[in-house]
CSV table of C-alpha atoms in Angstrom, one decimal:
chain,number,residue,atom,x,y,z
A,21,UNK,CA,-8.7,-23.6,-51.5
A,22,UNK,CA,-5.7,-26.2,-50.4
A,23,UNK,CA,-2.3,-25.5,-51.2
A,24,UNK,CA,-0.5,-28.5,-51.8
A,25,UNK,CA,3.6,-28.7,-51.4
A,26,UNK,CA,6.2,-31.5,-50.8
A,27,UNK,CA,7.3,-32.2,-47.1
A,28,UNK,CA,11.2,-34.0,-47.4
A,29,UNK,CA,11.4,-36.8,-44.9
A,30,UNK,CA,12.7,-39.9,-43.9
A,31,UNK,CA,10.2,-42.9,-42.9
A,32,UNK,CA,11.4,-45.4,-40.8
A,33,UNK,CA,10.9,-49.3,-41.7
A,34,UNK,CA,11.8,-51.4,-38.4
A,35,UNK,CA,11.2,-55.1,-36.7
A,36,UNK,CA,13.2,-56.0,-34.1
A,37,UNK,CA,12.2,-59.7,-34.6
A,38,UNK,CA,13.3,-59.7,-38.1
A,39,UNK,CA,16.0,-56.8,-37.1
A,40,UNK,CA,15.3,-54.9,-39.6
A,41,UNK,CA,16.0,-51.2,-39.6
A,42,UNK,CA,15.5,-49.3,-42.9
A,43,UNK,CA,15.6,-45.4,-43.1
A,44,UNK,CA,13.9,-44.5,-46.8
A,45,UNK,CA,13.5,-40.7,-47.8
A,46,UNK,CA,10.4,-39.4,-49.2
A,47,UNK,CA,8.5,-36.1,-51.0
A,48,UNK,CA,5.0,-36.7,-49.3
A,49,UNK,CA,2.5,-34.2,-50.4
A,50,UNK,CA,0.7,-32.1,-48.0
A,51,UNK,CA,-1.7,-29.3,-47.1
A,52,UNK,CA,0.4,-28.1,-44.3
A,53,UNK,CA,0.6,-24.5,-46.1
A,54,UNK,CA,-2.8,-24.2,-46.9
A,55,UNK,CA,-4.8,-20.7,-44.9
A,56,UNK,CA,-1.5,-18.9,-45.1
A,57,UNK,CA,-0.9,-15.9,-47.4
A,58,UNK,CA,1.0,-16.6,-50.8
A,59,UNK,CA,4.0,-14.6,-51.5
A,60,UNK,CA,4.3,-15.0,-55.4
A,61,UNK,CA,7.1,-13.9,-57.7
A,62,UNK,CA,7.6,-11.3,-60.1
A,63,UNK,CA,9.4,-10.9,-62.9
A,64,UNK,CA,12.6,-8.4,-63.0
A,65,UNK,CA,14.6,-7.4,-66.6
A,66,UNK,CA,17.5,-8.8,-66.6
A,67,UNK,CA,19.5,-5.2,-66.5
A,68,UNK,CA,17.2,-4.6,-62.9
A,69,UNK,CA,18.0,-7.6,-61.6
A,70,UNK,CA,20.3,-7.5,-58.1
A,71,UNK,CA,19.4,-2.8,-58.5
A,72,UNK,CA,18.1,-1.0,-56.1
A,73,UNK,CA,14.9,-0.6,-58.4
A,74,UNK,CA,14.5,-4.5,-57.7
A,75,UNK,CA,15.7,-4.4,-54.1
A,76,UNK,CA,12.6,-1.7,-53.2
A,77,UNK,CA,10.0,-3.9,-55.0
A,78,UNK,CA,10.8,-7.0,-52.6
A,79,UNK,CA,11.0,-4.9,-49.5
A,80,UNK,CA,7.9,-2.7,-50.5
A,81,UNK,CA,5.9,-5.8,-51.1
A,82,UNK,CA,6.5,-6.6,-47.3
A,83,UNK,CA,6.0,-3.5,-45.9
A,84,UNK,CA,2.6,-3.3,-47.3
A,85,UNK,CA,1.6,-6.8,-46.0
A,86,UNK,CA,3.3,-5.2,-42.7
A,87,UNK,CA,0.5,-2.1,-43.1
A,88,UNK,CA,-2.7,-3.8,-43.9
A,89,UNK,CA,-2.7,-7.1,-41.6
A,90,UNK,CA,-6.1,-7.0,-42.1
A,91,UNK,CA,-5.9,-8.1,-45.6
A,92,UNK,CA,-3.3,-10.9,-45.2
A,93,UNK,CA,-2.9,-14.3,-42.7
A,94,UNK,CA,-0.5,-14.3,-40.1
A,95,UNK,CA,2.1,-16.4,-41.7
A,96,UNK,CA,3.3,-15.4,-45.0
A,97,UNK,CA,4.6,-18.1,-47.6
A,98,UNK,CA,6.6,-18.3,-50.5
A,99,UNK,CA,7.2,-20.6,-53.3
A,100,UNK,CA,10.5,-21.1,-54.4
A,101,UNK,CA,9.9,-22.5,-58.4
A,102,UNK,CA,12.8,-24.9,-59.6
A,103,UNK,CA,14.0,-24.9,-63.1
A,104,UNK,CA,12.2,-26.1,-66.2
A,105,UNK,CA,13.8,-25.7,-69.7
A,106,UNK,CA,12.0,-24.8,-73.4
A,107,UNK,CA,10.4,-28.1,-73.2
A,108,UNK,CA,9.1,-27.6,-69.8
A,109,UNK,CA,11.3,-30.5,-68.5
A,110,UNK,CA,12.4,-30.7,-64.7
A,111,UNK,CA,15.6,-32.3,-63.7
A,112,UNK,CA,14.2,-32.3,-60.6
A,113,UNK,CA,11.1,-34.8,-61.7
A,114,UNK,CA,13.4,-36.2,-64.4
A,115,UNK,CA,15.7,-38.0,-61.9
């Protein structure tokens, strides 16, 4: 199944009979992710958060792609969730 994301660039608008050069920036959605393994997140108490206890999940999440290759792609991605408050409203998407 696809996994769609955002790619951040900059599409160029140009005529040099008109001269006309104009740089506009973009979120264009794309696939480019998709057939790679998903690293998702998990959630840590707030009194584990930055502890060794917390510090061992991450690592031992990787060591055990590391051990069983078999069971993962060879790229690993993560998705890296921006804030939402109560409401579920983004600044980000808000802007």
């Amino acid at each position: 199944e696809p996994f769609y994301s955002f790619r951040n660039e900059t599409f160029v608008h140009a005529s040099r009979e008109l001269k006309i050069h104009n740089k506009i920036h973009v979120l264009s959605q794309c696939h480019d992710l998709t057939g790679n393994s998903l690293l998702t997140s998990f959630y840590v108490l707030p009194e584990l958060v930055g502890s060794a206890w917390s510090e061992l999940n991450s690592r031992g999440r990787l060591l055990f792609v590391a051990s069983h290759p078999e069971r993962f792609a060879d790229s690993v991605v993560t998705e890296i969730v921006g804030y939402s408050d109560e409401n579920g409203d983004s600044p980000f998407w808000d802007a």
